[in-house]
PDB file of C-alpha atoms in Angstrom:
ATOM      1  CA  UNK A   1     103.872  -9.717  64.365  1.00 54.00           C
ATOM      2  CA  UNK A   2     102.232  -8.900  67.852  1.00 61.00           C
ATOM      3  CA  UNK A   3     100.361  -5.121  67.876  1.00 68.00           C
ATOM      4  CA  UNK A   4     102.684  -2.500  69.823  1.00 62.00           C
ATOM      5  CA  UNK A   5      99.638  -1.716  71.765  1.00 68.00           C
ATOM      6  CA  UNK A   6      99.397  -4.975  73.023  1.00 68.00           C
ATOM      7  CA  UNK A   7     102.764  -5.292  73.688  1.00 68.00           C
ATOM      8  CA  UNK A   8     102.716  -2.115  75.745  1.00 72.00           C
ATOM      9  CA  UNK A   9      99.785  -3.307  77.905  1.00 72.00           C
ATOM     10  CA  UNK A  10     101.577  -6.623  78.286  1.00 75.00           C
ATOM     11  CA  UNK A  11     104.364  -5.306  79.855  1.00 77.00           C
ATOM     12  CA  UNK A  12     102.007  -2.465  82.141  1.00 78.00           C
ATOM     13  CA  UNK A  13     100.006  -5.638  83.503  1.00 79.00           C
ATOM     14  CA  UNK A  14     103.360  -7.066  85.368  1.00 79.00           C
ATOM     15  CA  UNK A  15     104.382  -3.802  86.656  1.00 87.00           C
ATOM     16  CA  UNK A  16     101.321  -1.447  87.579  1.00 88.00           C
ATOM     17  CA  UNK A  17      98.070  -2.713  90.031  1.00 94.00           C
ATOM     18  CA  UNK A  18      94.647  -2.848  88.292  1.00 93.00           C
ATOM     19  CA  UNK A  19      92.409  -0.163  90.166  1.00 95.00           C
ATOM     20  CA  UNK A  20      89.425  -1.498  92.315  1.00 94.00           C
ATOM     21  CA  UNK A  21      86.717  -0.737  89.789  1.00 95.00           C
ATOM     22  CA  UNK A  22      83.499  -2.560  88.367  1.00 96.00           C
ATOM     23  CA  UNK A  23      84.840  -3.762  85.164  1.00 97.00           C
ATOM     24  CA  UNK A  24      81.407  -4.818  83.638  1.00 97.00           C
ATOM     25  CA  UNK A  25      80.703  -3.016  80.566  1.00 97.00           C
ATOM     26  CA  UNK A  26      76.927  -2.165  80.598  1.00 96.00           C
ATOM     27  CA  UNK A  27      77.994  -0.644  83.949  1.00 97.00           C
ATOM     28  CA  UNK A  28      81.019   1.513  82.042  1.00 98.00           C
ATOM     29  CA  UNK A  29      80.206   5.298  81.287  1.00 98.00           C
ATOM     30  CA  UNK A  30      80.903   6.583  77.929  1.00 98.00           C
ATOM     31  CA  UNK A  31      81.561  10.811  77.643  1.00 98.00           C
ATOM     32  CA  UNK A  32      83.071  13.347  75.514  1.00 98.00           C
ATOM     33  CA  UNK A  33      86.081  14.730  77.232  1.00 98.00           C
ATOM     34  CA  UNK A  34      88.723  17.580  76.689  1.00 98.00           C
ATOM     35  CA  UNK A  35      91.531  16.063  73.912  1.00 97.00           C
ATOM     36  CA  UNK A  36      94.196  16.768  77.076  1.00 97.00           C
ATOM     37  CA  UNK A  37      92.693  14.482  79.442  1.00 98.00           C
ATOM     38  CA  UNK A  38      93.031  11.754  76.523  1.00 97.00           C
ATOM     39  CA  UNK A  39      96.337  12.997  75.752  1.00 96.00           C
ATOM     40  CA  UNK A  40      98.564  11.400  78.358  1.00 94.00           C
ATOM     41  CA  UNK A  41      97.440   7.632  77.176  1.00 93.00           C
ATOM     42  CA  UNK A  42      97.584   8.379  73.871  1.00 92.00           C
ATOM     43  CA  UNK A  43     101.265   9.599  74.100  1.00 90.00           C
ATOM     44  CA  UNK A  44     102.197   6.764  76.188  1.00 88.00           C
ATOM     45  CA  UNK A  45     100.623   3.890  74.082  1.00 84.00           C
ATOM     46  CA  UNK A  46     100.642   5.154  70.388  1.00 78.00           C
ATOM     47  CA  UNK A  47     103.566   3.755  68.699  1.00 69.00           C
ATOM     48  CA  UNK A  48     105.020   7.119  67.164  1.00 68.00           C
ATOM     49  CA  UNK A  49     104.859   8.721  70.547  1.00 71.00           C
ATOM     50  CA  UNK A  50     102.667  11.796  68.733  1.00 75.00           C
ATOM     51  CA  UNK A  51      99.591  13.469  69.008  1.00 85.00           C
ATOM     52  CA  UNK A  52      98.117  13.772  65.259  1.00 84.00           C
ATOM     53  CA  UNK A  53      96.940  17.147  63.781  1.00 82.00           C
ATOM     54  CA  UNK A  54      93.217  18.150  62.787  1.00 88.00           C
ATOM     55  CA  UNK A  55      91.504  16.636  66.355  1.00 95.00           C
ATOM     56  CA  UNK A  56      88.653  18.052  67.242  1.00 96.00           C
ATOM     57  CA  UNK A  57      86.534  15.289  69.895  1.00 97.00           C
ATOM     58  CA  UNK A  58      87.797  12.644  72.184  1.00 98.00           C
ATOM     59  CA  UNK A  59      85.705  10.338  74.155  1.00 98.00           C
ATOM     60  CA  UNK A  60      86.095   8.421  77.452  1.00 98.00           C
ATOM     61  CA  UNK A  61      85.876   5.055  78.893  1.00 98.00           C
ATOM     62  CA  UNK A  62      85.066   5.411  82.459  1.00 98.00           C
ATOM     63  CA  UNK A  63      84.888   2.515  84.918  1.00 98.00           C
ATOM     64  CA  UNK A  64      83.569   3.947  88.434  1.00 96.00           C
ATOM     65  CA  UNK A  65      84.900   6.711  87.329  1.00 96.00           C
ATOM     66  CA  UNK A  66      88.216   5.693  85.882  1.00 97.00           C
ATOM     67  CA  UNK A  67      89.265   6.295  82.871  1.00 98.00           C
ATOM     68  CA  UNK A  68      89.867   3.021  81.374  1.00 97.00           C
ATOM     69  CA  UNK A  69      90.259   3.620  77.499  1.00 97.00           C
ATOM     70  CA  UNK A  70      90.304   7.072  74.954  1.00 97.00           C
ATOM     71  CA  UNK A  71      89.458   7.747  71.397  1.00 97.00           C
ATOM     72  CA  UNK A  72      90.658  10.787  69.493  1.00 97.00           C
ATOM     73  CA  UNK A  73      88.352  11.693  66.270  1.00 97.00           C
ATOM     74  CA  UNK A  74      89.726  14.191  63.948  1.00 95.00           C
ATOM     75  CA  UNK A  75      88.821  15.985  60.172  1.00 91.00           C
ATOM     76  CA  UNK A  76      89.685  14.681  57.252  1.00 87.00           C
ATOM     77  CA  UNK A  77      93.282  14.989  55.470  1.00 79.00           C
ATOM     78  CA  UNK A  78      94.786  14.631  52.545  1.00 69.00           C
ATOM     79  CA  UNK A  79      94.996  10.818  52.565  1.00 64.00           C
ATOM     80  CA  UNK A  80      91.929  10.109  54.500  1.00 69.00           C
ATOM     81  CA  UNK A  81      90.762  12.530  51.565  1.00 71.00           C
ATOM     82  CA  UNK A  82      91.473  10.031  48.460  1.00 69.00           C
ATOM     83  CA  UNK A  83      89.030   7.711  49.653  1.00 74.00           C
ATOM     84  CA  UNK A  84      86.251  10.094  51.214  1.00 78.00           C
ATOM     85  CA  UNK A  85      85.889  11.860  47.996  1.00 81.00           C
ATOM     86  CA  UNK A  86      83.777   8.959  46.777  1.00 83.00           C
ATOM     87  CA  UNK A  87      81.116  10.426  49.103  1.00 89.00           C
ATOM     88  CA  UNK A  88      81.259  14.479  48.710  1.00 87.00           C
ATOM     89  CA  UNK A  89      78.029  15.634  50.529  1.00 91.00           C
ATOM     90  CA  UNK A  90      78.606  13.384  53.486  1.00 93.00           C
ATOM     91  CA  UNK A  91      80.004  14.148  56.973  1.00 94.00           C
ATOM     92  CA  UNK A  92      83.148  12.002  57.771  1.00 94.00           C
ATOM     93  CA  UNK A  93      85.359  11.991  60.264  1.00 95.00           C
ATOM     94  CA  UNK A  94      88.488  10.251  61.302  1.00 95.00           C
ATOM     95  CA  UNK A  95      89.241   7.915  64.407  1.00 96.00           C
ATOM     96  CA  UNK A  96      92.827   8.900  64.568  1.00 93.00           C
ATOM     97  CA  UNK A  97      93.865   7.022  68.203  1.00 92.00           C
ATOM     98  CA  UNK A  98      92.425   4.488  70.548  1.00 93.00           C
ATOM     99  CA  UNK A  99      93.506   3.654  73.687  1.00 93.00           C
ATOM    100  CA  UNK A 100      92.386   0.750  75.968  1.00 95.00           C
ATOM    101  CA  UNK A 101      94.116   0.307  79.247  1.00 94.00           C
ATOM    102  CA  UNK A 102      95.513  -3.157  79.801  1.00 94.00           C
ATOM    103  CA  UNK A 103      93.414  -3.543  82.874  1.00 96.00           C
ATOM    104  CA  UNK A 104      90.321  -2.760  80.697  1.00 96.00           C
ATOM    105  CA  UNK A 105      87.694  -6.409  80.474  1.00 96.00           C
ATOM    106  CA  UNK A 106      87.723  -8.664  76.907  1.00 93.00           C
ATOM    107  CA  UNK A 107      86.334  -6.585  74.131  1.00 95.00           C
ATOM    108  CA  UNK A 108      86.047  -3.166  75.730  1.00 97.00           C
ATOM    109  CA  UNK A 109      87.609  -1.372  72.633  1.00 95.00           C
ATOM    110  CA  UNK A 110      84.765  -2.661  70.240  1.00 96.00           C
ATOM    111  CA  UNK A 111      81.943  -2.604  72.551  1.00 97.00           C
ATOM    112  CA  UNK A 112      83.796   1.605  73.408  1.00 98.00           C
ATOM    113  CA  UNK A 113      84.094   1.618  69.218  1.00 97.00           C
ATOM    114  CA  UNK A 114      80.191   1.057  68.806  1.00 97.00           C
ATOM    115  CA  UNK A 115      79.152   3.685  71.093  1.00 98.00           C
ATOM    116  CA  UNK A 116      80.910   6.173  70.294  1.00 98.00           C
ATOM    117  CA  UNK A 117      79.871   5.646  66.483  1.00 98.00           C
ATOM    118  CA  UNK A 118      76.281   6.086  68.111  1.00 97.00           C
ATOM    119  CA  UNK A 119      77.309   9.229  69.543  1.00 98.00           C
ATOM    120  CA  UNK A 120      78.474  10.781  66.186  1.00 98.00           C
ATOM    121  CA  UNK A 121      75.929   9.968  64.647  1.00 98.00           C
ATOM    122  CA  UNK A 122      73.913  12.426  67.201  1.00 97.00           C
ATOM    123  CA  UNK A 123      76.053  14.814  66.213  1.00 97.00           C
ATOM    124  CA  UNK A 124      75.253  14.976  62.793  1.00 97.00           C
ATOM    125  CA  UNK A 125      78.226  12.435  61.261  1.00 97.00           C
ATOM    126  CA  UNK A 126      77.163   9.895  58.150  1.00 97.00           C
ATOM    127  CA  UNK A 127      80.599   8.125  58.046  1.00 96.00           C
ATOM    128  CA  UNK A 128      83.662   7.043  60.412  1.00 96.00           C
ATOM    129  CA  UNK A 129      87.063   6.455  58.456  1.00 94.00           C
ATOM    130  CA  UNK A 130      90.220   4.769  60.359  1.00 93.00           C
ATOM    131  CA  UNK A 131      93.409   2.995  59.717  1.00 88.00           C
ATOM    132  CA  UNK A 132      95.340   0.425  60.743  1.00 85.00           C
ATOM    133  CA  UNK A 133      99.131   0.706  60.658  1.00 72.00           C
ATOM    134  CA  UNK A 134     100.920  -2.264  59.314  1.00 70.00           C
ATOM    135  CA  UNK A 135     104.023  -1.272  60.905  1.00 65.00           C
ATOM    136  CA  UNK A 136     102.901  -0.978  64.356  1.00 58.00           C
ATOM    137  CA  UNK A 137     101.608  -5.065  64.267  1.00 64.00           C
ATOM    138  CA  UNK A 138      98.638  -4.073  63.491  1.00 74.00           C
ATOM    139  CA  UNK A 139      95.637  -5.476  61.014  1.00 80.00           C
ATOM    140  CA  UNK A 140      92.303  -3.840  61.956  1.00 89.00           C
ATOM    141  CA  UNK A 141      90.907  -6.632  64.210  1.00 89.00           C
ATOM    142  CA  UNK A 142      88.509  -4.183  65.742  1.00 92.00           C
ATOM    143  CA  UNK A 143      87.108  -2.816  62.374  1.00 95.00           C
ATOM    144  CA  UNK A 144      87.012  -6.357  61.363  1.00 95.00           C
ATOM    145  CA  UNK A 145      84.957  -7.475  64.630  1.00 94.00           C
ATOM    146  CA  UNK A 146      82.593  -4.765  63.930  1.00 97.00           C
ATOM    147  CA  UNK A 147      81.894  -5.098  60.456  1.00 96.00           C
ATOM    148  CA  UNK A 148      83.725  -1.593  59.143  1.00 97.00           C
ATOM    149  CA  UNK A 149      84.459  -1.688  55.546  1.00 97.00           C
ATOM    150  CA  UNK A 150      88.137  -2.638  54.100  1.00 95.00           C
ATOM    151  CA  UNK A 151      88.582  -0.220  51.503  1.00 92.00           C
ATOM    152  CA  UNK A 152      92.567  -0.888  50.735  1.00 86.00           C
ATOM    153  CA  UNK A 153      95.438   1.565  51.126  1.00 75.00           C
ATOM    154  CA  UNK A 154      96.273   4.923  49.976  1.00 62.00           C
ATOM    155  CA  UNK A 155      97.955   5.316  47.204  1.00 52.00           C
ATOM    156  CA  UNK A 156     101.260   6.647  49.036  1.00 55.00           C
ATOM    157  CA  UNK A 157     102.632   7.020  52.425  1.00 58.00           C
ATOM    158  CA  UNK A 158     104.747   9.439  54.341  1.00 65.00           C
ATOM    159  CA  UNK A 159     108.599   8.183  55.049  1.00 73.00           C
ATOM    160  CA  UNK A 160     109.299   6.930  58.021  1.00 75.00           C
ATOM    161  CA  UNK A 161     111.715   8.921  59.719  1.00 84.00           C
ATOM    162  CA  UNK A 162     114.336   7.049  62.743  1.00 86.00           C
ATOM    163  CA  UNK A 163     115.925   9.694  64.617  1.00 90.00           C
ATOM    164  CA  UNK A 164     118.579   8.377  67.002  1.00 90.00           C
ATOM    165  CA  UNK A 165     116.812   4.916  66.648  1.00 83.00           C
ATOM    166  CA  UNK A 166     112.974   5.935  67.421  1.00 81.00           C
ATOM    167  CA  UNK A 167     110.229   6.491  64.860  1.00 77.00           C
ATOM    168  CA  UNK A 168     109.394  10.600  64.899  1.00 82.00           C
ATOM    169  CA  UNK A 169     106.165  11.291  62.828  1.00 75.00           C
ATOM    170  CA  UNK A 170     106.684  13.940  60.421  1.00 79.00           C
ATOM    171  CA  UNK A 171     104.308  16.548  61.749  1.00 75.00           C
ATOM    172  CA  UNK A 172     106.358  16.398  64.789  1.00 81.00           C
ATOM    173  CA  UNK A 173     109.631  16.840  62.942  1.00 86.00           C
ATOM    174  CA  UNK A 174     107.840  19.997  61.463  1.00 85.00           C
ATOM    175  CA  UNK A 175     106.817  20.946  64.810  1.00 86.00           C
ATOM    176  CA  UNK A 176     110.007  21.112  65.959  1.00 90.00           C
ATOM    177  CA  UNK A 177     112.089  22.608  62.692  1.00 92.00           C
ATOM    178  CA  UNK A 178     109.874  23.702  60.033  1.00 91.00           C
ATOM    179  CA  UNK A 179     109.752  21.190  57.626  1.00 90.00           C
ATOM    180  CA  UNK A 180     109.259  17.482  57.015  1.00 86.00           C
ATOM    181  CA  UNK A 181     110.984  17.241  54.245  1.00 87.00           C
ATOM    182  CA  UNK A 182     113.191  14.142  53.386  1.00 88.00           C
ATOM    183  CA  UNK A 183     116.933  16.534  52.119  1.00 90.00           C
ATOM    184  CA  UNK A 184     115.727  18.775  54.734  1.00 93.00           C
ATOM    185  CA  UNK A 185     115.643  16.771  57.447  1.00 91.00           C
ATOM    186  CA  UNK A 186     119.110  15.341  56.468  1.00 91.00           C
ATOM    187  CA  UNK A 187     120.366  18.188  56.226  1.00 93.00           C
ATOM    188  CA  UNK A 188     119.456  19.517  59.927  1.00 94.00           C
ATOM    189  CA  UNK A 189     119.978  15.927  61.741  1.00 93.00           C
ATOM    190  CA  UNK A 190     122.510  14.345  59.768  1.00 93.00           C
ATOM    191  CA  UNK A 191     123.808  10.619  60.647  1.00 92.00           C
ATOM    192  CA  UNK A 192     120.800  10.861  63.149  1.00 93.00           C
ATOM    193  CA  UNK A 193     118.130  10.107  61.155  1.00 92.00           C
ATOM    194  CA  UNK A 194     117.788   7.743  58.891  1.00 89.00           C
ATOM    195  CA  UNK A 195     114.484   7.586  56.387  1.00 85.00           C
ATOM    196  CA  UNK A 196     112.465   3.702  55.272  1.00 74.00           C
ATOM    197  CA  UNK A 197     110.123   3.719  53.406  1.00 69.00           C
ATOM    198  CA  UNK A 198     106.718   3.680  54.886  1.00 63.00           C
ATOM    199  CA  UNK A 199     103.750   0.472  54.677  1.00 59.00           C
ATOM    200  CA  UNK A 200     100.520   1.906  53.627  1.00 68.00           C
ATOM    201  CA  UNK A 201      97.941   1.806  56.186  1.00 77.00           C
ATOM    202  CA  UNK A 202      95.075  -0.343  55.368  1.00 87.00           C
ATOM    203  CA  UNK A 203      91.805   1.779  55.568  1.00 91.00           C
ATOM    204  CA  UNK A 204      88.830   1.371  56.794  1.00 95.00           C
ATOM    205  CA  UNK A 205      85.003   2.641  56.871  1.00 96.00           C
ATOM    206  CA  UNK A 206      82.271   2.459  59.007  1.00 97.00           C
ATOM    207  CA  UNK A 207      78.634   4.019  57.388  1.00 97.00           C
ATOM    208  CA  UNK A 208      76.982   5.712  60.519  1.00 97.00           C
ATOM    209  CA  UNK A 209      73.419   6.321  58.251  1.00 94.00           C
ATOM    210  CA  UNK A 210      72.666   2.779  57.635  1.00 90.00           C
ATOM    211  CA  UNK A 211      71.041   4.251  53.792  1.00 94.00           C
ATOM    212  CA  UNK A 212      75.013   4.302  52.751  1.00 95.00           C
ATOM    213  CA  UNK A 213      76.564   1.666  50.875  1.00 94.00           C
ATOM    214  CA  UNK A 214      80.428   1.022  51.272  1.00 95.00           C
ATOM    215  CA  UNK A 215      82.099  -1.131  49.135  1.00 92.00           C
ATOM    216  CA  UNK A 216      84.162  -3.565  50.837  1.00 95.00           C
ATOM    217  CA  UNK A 217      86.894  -5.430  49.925  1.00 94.00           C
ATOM    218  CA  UNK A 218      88.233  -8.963  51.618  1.00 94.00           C
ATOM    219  CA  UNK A 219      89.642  -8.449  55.056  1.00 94.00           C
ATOM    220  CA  UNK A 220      93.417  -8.560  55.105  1.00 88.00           C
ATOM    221  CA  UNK A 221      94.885 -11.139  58.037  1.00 84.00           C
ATOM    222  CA  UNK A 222      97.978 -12.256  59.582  1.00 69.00           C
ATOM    223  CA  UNK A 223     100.133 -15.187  60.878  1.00 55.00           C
ATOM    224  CA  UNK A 224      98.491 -14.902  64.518  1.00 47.00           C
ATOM    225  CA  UNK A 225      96.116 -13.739  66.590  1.00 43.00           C
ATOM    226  CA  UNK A 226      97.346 -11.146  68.850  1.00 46.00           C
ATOM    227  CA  UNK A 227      94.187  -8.702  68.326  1.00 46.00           C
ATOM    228  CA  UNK A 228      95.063  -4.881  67.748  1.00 46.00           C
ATOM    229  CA  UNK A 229      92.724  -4.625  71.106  1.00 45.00           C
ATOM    230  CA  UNK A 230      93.574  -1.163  72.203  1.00 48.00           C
ATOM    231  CA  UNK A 231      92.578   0.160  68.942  1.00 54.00           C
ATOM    232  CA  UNK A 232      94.669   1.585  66.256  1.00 43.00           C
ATOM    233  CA  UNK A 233      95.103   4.500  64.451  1.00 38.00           C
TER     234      UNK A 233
END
């Protein structure tokens, strides 16, 4: 199963121009930016079409001063939570989106990935925590590349909720009428929605203070190799 990301930058390369920038990484500029100038690539590549709750940094990928890629961090949740409570007095955060333009040269998202790990650290962060999302093609390839910790899947997942065909995430269904809740949610939308039941996300961890030990378990794979090279969540 190809990554949606991929797919969606696929499709961008036969229909938009590349801009006329260097594309060399150690000539690329890294910075923290406002999450709204990283929201308009987020929303157009992430696969439930959502900004996630809880952000609090994004960083940019600038080539001559485009931006070329984003990555949204974000506090902890409840199912981040259930595996971050094996570490209680350290500082985690969570890499909830990452963008990489399709224009963007071979391995920008890891070589983007690393440095912004470096920059958390700065600020006081001992651990990273991401997912990747099964149902969105994707595996962790990134993680993988860069040596992050597998540490398996949550116990439980949200539904998936299809309304008039297209995936809706359920904080935005709460956004919009006050609950996420399955009989709820039928109740309001009717023969529009329809609920599945959800893939867990595999998880992943990345120990920014080298002194910290994560367990890892073997890397999960798939039929081909497609590489979730945006980033996922």
């Amino acid at each position: 199963m190809e990554c949606h990301q991929y797919r969606m930058r696929v499709k961008d390369s036969l229909i938009e121009t590349a801009p006329t920038a260097c594309l060399e990484l150690s000539k690329s500029r890294i910075e923290e930016i406002p999450i709204t100038v990283a929201k308009p690539i987020i929303l157009k590549y992430e696969w439930l079409g959502c900004m996630p709750g809880w952000s609090c940094l994004a960083y940019g990928h600038y080539f001559d001063g485009v931006l070329g890629g984003v990555a949204l961090m974000g506090h902890t949740t409840g199912s981040d939570k259930a595996f971050t409570k094996m570490f209680p007095d350290k500082k985690v955060i969570v890499l909830q989106r990452g963008v990489h333009m399709w224009w963007t040269p071979k391995n920008a998202a890891s070589w983007f990935t690393s440095k912004v790990c470096l920059m958390l650290r700065k600020k006081g962060y001992d651990i990273v925590t991401a997912t990747s999302d099964e149902e969105a093609g994707e595996v962790g390839t990134i993680y993988q590349a860069l040596n992050w910790a597998y540490v398996g899947a949550p116990a439980h997942g949200h539904p998936v909720f299809l309304v008039d065909g297209k995936p809706v995430h359920p904080k935005t269904l709460y956004d919009r009428y006050g609950t996420s809740g399955v009989g709820k949610i039928k109740a309001i939308l009717g023969d529009r929605v329809q609920i599945q039941k959800r893939l867990f996300k595999k998880r992943y961890m990345y120990a920014l203070d080298r002194a910290i030990l994560i367990p890892s378990q073997p890397y999960p794979k798939r039929g081909n190799d497609h590489a979730d090279s945006g980033h996922s969540e």
